[in-house]
Coordinates of C-alpha atoms and ligand atoms in Angstrom, one line a residue:
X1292 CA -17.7 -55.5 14.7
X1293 CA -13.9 -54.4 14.6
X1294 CA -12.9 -52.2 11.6
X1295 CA -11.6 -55.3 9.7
X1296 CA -15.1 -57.0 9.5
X1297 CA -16.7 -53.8 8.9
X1298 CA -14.7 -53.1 5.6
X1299 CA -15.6 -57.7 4.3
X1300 CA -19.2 -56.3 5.3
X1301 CA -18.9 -53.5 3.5
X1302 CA -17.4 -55.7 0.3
X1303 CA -19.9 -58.7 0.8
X1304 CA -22.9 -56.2 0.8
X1305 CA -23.3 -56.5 -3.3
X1306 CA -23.8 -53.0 -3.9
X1307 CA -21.1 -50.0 -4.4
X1308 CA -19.6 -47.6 -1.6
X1309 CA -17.3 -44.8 -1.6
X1310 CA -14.1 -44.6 -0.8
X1311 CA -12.7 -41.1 0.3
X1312 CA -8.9 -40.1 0.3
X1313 CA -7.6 -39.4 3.7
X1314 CA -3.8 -38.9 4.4
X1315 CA -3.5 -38.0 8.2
X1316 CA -5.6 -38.1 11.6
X1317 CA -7.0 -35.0 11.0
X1318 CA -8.3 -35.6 7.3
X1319 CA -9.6 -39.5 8.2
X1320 CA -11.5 -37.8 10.8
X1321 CA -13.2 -35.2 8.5
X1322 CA -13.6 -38.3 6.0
X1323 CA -15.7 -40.0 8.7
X1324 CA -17.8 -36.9 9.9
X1325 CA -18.9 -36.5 6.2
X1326 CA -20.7 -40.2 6.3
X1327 CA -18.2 -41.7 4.2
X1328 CA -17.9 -45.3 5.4
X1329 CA -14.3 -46.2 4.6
X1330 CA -11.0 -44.5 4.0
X1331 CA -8.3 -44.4 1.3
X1332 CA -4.8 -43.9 2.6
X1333 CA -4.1 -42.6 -0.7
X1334 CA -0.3 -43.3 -1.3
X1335 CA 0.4 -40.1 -3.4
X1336 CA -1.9 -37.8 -1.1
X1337 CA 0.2 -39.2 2.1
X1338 CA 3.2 -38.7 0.7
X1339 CA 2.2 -35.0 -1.4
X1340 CA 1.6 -34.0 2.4
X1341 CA 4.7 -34.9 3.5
X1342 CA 6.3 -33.0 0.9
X1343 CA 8.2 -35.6 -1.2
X1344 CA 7.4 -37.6 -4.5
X1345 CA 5.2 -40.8 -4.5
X1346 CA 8.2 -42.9 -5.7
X1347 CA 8.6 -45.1 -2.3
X1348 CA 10.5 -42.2 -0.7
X1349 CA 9.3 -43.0 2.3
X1350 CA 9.6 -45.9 3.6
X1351 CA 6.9 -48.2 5.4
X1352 CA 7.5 -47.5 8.9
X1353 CA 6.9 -44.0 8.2
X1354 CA 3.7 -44.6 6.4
X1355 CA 2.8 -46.5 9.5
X1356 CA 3.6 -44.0 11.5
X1357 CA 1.1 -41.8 9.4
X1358 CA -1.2 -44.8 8.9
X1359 CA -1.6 -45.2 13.3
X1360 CA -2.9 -41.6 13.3
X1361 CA -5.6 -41.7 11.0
X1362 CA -6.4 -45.4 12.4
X1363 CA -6.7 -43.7 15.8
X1364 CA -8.7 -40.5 14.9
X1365 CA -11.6 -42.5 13.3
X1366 CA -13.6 -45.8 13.4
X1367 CA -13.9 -46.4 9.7
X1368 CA -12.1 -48.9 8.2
X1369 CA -9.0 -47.9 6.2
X1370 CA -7.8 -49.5 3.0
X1371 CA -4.0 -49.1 2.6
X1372 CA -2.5 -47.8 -0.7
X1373 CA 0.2 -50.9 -0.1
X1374 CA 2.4 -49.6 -3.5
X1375 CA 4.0 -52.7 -4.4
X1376 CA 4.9 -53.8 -0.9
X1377 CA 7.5 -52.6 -0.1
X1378 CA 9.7 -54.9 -1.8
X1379 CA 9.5 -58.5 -2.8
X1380 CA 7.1 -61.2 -0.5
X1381 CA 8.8 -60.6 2.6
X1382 CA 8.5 -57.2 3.0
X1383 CA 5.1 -57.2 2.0
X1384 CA 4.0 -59.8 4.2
X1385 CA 5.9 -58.0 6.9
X1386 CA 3.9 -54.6 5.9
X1387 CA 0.6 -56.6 6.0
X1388 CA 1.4 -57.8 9.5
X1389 CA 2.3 -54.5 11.3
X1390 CA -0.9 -53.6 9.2
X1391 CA -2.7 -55.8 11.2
X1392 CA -1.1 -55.0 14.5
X1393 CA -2.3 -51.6 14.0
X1394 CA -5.8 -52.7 13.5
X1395 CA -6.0 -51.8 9.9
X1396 CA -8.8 -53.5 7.5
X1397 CA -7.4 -54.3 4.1
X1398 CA -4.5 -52.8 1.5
X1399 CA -3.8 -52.8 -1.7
X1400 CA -1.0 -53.7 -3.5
X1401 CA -0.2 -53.0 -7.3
X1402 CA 1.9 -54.9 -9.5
X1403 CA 4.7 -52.9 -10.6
X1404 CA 8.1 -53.1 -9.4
X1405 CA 9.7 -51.9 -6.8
X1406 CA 10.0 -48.5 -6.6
X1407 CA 7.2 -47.6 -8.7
X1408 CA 5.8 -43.9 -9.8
X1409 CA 2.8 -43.2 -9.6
X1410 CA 0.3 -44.1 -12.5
X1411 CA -0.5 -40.9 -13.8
X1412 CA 2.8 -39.8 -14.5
X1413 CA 4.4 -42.0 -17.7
X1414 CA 5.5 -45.4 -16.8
X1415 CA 7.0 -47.8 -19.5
X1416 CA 5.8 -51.3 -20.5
X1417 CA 8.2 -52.6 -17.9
X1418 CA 7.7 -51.1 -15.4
X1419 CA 4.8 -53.9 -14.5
X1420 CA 5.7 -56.6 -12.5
X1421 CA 6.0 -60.7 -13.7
X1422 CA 2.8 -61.8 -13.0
X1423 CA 4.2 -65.1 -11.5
X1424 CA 5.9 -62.9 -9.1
X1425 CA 3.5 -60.8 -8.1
X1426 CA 1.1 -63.8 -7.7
X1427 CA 4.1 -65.3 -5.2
X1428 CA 3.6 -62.4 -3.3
X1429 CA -0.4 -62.2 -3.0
X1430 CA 0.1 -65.9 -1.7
X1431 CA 2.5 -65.3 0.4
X1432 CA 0.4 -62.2 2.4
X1433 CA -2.6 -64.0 2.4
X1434 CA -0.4 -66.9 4.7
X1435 CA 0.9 -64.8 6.4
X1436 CA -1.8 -63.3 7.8
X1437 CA -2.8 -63.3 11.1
X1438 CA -6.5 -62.1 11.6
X1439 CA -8.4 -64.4 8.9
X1440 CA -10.8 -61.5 7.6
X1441 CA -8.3 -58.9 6.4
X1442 CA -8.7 -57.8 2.9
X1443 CA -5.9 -58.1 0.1
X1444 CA -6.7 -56.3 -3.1
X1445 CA -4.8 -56.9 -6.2
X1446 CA -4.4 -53.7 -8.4
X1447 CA -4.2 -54.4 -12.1
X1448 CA -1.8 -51.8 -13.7
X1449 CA -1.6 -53.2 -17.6
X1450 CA -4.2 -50.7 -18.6
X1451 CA -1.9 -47.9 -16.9
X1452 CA 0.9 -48.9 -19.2
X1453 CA -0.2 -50.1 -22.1
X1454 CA -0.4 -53.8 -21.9
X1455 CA -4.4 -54.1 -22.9
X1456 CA -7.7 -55.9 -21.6
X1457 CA -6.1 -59.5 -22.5
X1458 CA -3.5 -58.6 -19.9
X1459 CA -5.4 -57.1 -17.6
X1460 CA -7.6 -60.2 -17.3
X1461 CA -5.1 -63.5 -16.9
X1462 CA -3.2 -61.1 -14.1
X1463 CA -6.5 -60.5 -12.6
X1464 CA -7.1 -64.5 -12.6
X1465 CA -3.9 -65.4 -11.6
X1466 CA -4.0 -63.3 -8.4
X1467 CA -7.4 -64.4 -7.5
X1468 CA -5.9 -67.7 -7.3
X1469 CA -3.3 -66.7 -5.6
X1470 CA -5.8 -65.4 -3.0
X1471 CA -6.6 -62.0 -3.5
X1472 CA -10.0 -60.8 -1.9
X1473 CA -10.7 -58.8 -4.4
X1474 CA -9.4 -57.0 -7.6
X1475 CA -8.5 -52.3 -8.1
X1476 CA -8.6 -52.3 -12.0
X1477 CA -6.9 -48.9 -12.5
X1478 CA -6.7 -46.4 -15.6
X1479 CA -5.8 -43.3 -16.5
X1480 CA -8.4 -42.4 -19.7
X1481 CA -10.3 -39.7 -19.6
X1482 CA -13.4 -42.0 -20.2
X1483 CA -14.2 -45.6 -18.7
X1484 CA -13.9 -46.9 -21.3
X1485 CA -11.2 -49.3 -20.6
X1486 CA -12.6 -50.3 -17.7
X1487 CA -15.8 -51.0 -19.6
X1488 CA -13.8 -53.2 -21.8
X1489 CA -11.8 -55.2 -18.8
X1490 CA -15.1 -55.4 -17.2
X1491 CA -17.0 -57.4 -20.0
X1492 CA -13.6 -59.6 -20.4
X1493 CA -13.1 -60.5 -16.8
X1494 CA -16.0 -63.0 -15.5
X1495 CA -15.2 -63.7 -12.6
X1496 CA -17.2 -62.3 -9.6
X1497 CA -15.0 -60.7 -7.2
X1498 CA -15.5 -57.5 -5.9
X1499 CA -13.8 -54.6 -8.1
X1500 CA -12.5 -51.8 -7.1
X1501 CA -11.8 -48.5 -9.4
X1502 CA -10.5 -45.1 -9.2
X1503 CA -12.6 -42.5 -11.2
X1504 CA -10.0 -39.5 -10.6
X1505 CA -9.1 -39.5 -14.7
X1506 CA -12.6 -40.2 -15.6
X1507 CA -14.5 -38.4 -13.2
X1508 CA -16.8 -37.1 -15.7
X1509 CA -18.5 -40.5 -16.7
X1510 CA -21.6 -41.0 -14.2
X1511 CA -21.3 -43.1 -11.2
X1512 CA -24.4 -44.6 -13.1
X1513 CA -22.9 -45.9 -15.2
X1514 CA -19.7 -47.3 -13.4
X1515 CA -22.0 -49.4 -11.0
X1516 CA -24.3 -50.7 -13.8
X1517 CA -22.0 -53.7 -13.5
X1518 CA -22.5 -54.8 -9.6
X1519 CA -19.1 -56.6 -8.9
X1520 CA -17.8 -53.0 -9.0
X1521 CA -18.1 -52.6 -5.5
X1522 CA -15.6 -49.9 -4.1
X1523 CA -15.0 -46.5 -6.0
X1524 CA -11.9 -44.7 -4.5
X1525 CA -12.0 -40.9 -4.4
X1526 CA -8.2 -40.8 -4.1
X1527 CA -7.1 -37.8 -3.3
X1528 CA -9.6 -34.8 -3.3
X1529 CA -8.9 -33.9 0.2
X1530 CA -5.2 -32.7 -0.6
X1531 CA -6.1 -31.2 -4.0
X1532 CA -8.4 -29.1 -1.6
X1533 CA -6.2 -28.5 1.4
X1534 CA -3.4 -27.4 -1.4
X1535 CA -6.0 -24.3 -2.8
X1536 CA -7.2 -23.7 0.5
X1537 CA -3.5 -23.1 1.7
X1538 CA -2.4 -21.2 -1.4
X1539 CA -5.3 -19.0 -1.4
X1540 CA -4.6 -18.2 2.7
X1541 CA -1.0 -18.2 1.9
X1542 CA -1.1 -15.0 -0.9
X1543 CA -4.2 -13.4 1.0
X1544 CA -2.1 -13.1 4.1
X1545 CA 0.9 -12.1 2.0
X1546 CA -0.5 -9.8 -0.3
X1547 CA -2.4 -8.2 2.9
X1548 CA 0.3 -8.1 5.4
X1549 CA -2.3 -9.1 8.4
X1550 CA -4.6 -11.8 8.9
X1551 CA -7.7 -9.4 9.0
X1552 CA -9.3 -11.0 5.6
X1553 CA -8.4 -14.5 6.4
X1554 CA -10.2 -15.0 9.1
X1555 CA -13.7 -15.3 7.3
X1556 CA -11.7 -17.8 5.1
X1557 CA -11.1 -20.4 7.3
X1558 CA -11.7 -22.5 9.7
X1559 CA -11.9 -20.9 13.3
X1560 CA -10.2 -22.1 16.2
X1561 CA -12.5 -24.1 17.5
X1562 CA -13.2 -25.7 15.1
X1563 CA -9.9 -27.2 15.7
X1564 CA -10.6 -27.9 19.2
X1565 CA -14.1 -29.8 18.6
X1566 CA -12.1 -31.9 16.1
X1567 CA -8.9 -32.3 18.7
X1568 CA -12.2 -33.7 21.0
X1569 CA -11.1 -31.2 23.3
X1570 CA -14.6 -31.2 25.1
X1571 CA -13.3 -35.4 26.2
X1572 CA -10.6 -33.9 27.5
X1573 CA -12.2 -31.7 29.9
X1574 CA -14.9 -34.5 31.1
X1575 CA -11.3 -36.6 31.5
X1576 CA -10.2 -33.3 33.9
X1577 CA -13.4 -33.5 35.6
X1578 CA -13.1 -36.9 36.2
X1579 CA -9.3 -37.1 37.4
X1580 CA -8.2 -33.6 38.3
X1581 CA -8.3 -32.5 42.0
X1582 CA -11.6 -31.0 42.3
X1583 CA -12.7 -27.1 44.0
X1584 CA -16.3 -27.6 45.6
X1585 CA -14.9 -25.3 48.6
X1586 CA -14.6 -22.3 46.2
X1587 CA -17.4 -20.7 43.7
X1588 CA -16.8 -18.0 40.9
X1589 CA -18.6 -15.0 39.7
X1590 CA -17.8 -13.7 36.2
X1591 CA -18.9 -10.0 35.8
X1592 CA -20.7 -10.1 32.3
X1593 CA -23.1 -7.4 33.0
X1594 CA -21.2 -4.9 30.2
X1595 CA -21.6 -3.8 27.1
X1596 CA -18.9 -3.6 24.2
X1597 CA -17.5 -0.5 25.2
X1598 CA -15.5 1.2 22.7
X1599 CA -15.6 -1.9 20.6
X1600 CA -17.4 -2.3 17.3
X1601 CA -19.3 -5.2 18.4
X1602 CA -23.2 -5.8 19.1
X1603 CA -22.8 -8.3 21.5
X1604 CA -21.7 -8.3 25.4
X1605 CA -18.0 -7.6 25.8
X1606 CA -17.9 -10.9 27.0
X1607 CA -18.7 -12.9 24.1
X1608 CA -16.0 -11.4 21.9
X1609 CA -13.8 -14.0 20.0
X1610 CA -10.1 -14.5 20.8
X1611 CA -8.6 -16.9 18.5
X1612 CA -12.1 -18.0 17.6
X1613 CA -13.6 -18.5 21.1
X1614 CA -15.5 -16.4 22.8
X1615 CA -14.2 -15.3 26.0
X1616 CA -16.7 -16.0 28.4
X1617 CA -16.6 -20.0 27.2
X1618 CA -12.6 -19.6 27.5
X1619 CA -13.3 -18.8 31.4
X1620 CA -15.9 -21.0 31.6
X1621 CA -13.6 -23.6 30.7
X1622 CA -10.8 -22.5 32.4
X1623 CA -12.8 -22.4 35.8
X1624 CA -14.3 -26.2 35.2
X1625 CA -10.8 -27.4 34.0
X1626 CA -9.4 -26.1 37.3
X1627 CA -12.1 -27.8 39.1
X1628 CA -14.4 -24.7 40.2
X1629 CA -18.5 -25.9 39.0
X1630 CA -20.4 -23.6 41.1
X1631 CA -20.4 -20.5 38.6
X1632 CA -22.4 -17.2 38.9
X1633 CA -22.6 -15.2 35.6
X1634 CA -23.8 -11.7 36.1
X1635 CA -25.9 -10.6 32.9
X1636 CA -26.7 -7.1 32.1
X1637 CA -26.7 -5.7 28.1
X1638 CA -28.2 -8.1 25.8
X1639 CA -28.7 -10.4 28.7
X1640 CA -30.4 -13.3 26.6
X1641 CA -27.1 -14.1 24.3
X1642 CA -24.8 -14.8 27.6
X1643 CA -25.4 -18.9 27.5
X1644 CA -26.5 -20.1 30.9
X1645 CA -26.5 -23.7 30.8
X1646 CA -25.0 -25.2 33.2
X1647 CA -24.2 -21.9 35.8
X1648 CA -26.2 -19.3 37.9
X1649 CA -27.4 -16.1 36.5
X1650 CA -28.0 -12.8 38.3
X1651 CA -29.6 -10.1 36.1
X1652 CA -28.1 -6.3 36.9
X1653 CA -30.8 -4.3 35.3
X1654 CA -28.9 -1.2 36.1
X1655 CA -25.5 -2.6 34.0
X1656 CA -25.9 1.4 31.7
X1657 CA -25.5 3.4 34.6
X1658 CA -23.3 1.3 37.2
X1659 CA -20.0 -0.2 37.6
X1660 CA -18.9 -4.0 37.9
X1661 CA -18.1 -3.3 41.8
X1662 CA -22.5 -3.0 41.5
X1663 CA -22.9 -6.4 39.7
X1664 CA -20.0 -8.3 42.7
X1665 CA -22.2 -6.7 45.2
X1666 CA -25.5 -8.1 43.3
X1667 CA -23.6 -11.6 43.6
X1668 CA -21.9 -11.3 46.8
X1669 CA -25.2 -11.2 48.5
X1670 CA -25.5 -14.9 47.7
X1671 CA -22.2 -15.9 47.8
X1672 CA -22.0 -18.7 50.7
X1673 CA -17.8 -19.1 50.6
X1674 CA -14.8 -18.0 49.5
X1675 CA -15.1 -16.9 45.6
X1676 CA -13.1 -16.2 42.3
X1677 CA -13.9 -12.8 40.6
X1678 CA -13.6 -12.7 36.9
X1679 CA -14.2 -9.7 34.8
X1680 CA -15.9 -10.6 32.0
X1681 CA -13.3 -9.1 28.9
X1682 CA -10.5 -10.7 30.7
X1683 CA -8.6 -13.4 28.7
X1684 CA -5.8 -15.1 30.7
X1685 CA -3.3 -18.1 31.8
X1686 CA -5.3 -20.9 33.0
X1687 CA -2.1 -21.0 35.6
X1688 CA -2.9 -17.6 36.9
X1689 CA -6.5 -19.5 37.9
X1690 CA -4.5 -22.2 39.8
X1691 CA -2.4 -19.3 41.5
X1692 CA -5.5 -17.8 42.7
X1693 CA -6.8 -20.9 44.2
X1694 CA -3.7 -22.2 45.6
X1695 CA -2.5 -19.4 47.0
X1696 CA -0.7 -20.3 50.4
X1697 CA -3.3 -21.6 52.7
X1698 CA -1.5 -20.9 55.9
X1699 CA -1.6 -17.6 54.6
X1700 CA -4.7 -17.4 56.6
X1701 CA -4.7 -13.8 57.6
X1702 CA -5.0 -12.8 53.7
X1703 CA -8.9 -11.5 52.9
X1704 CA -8.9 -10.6 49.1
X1705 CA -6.0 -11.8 46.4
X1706 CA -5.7 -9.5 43.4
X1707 CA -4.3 -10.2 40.1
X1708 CA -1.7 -7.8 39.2
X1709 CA 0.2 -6.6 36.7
X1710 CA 3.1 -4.2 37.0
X1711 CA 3.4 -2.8 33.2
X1712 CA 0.0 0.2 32.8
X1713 CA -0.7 -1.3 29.5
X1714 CA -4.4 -1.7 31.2
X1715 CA -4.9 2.3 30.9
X1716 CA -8.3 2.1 32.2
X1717 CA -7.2 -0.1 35.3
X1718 CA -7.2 0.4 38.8
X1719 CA -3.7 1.3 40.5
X1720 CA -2.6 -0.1 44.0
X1721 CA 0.5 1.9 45.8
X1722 CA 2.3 -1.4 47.5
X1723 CA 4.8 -0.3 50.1
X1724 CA 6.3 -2.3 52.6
X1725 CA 4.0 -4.4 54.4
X1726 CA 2.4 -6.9 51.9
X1727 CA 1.9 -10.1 50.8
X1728 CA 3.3 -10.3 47.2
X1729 CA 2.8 -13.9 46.6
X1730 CA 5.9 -15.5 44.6
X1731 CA 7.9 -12.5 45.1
X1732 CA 10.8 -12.3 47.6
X1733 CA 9.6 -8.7 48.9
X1734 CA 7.4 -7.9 51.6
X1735 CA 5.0 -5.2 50.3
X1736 CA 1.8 -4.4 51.3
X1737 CA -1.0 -2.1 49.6
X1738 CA -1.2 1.7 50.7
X1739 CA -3.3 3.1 48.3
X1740 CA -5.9 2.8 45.7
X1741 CA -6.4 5.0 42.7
X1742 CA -8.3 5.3 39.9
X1743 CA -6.1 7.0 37.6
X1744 CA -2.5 8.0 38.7
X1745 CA -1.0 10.7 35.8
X1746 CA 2.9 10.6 34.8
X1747 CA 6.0 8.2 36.6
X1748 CA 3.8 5.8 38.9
X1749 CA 7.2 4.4 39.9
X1750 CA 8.1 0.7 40.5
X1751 CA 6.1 -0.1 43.2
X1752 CA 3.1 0.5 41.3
X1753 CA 0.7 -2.8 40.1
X1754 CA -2.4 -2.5 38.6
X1755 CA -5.4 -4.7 38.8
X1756 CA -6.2 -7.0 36.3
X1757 CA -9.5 -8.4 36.7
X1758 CA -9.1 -11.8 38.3
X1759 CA -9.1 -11.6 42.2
X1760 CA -10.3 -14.2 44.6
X1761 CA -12.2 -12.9 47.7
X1762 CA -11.5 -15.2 50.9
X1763 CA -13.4 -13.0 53.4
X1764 CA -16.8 -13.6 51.7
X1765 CA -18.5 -12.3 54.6
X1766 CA -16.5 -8.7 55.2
X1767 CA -16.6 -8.3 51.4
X1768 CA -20.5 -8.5 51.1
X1769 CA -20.6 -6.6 54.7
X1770 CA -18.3 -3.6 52.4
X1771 CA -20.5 -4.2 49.5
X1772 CA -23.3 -3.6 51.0
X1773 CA -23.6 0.2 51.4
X1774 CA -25.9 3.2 50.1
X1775 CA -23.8 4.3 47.1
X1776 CA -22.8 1.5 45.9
X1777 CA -24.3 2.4 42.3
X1778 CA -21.5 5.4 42.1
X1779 CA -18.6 3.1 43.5
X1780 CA -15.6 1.4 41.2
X1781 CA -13.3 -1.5 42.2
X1782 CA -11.2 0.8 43.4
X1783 CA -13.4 1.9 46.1
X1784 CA -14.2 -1.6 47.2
X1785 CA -10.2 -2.2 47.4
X1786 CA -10.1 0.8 49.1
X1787 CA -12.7 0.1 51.2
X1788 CA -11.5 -3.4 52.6
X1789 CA -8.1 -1.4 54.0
X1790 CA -10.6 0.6 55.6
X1791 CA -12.1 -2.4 57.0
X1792 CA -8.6 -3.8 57.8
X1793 CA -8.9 -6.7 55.2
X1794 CA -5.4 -7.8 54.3
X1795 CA -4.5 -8.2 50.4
X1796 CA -2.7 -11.0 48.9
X1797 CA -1.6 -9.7 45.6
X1798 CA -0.1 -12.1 42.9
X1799 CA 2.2 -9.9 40.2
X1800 CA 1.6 -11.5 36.7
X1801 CA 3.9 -10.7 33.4
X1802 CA 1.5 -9.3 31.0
X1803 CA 1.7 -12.2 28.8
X1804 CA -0.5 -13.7 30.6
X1805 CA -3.4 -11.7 31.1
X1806 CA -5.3 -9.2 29.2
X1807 CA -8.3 -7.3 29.9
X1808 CA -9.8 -6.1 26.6
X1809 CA -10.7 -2.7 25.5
X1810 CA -9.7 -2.4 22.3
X1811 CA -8.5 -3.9 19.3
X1812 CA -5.1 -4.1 20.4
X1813 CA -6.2 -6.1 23.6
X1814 CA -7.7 -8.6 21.3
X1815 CA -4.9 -9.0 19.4
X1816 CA -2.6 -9.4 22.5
X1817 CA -5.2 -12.4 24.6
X1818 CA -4.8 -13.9 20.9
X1819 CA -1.3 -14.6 21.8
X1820 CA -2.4 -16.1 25.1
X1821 CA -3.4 -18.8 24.0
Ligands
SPV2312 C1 -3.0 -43.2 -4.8 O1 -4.0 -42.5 -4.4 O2 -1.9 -43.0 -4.4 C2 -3.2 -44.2 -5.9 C3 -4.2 -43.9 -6.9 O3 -2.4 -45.1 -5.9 S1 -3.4 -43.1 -8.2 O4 -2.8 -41.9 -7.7 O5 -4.4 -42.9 -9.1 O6 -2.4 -44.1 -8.7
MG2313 MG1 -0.7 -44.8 -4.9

């Protein structure tokens, strides 16, 4: 059933349903995810968000324009606040046709003239339209119409301005023979009371629709006891809510002068993402995107928080509302790479391990990651990506990693480096003139490793930051594999693969691209990643 039928089923089924106010993708879709089973494209909530007045300052090709999004980002069916049309019949048989073309179910169109204000604020006596030409118009739509079940609703505005029951009714005829699908009986009392009255006046039975948002006190009860009122159109609570929401964030974060106390007052970031359907997108990568089944990855989760106020693994830490480990899990299968180790250590049981390997490293208190990569470089069975587990990066340093130059054939191990030591705890590799410095026109080559270099490290100085990829799988589980390994850091195992006579491929990143976090300033800085 296309979105057009669904909103006549909806209208044939002889008992009311609710109408909720949407006014752009993201709103229809929160609309729909709440069960509601249609939208209003409320005319003053579209235009409110745009910023201007609901007086037909925009014009209908940019309310389609608004309209498309919120047709696209959910399956409900969306009746159209219509305004008057446009302008006489032609443009509002034109607006119901490009209505139609964009898959739209029904709209509404009220008769005042063109350009109207909206109902709540004061409108005169003649402000309403001649009924004879209005009627013109409702016939002329309902020709003009292409798909035979679209809906036209007729909106009654005499009780807005004045004009009483009496007129209310003999418009409300007049366009039913004109055509109209069905009749929006508006008023702006702060009881139903005219509505009560129009309703025991008008005995025709057509489906009625009505608009509580003046009388939203009197019981829904009550307005359905007669059953020809069929929709009732919450028109525009989602911007009334999105406007405190934002003023509320707005002075907090002014008043404040950081974001600190926002964040527990909103929405986090992925929540943005699972409503962006940003998991479809990735499937779509899996499906379409070159593919990595020659190369695994091991992240090193096996820490704790560190200095961090935080009870969980390092790894689980939020940036921007995502935890770190799902950002490299992500990154990883969005780059193609499936076959995932995770190396688990403190609070093993919170790292999630759908989906990927785990290897426990019961000794994570008193070791060092280079003991959890030789945990998993015992089972590594081809070239593999290295990931620490706090480190927050570029999904194009990934791709670096992976395509570095194939002919490059003599290069064992490519490291991640970065030149600035904002990484204080990093390792530090001497380059001098012998290396592989991928993307760089020098010819450098790694001399030394050390732990921690004091004062000027000069400019051939990189330091390491936590994303490698280790070619040589079998030299690096052959250096892995030795008696102290529970003492040894990662810059022992670097150092140990000169030794060997392993060459290094070393990639120099800008450190925009790549933290490893150890403190709050880190977090704040892989927030900017993003
Ligand atoms: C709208 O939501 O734009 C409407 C209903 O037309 S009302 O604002 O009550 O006129
Ligand atoms: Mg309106």
């Amino acid at each position: 059933m296309n979105k057009i039928q669904k909103f006549r089923e909806l209208m044939n089924r002889k008992e009311h349903f609710f109408l909720m106010e949407a006014h752009d993708g993201l709103s229809a879709k929160i609309v729909e995810e709440a069960g509601f089973p249609a939208i209003w494209a409320s005319g003053l909530s579209i235009t409110a968000s745009l910023g201007v007045r609901d007086n037909n300052e925009i014009s209908y090709t940019q309310l389609l324009d608004v309209l498309e999004y919120m047709n696209d980002a959910s399956d409900l069916p969306i009746l159209v606040d219509g305004d008057t049309g446009y302008g006489n019949f032609n443009n509002a048989c034109r607006l119901l046709q490009k209505l139609e073309q964009l898959g739209i179910a029904a709209v509404c169109i009220e008769d005042k003239k063109f350009p109207k204000t909206n109902s709540f604020l004061e409108t005169k006596m003649d402000a309403l339209a001649d009924p004879q030409e209005f009627a013109g118009k409702i016939r002329a739509m309902k020709e003009a119409q292409r798909t035979p079940d679209f809906t036209v609703v007729a909106r009654l505005e005499s009780l807005i301005v004045g004009a009483g029951v009496d007129d209310a009714v003999k418009r409300a005829n007049l366009y039913l023979d004109a055509g109209a699908d069905a009749i929006l009986v508006h008023s702006k009392k702060a009881t139903s009371v005219d509505i009560d009255d129009f309703l025991r006046a008008f005995d025709r039975d057509v489906p009625v629709f009505i608009v509580p948002t003046k009388y939203y006190t009197v019981p829904v009860s009550h307005l359905t006891r007669d059953k020809r009122v069929r929709g009732i159109i919450w028109a525009n609570h989602n911007v009334r809510a999105c406007v405190t929401a934002m003023q509320d964030i707005c002075k907090r974060i002014y008043n404040d002068g950081c974001i600190t106390n926002a964040e527990d007052m909103i929405a986090p970031v992925s929540e943005l993402f699972r409503l962006q359907k940003n998991e479809e997108y990735l499937e779509m990568e899996k499906k379409y995107l070159p593919t990595h089944p020659d190369v695994s990855a091991v992240i090193l989760a096996a820490g704790g928080p560190g200095s961090l106020n935080f009870s969980a693994p390092k790894a689980l830490l939020k940036v921007n509302g995502q935890r770190i480990l799902d950002h490299q899990l992500n990154v990883l299968r969005s780059s193609g790479v499936s076959d995932i180790t995770i190396v688990r250590g403190y609070k093993r049981e919170e790292i999630p391990s759908e989906n990927v390997k785990v290897i426990d490293n019961d000794r994570w208190s008193e070791t060092n990651v280079i003991y959890s990569l030789s945990l998993a470089a015992q089972k590594m069975k081809q070239p593999y990506l290295v990931l620490y587990g706090d480190v927050f990066f570029k999904k194009y340093l990934l791709r670096s990693l992976l395509e570095y130059p194939a002919e490059r054939q003599d290069v064992d191990l490519v490291l991640v480096c970065v030149k600035e030591d904002y990484i204080k705890s990093g390792y530090v590799l001497k380059l001098n003139k012998k290396a592989d410095v991928f993307g760089e026109d020098t010819d450098l080559t790694v001399i030394g490793v050390h732990e921690e270099i004091a004062g000027d490290t000069g400019s051939d100085t990189v330091y390491f930051s936590g994303l490698m990829m280790i070619r040589n799988y079998e030299a690096a589980e052959r250096i892995l594999k030795v008696q102290n390994i529970a003492s040894l850091h990662m810059a022992d195992f670097i150092a140990g693969a000169l030794r060997e006579g392993l060459s290094l491929g070393v990639i120099i990143s800008s450190r925009e691209a790549v933290v490893d976090i150890n403190s709050l300033n880190d977090l704040m800085k892989a927030g900017e990643i993003v």
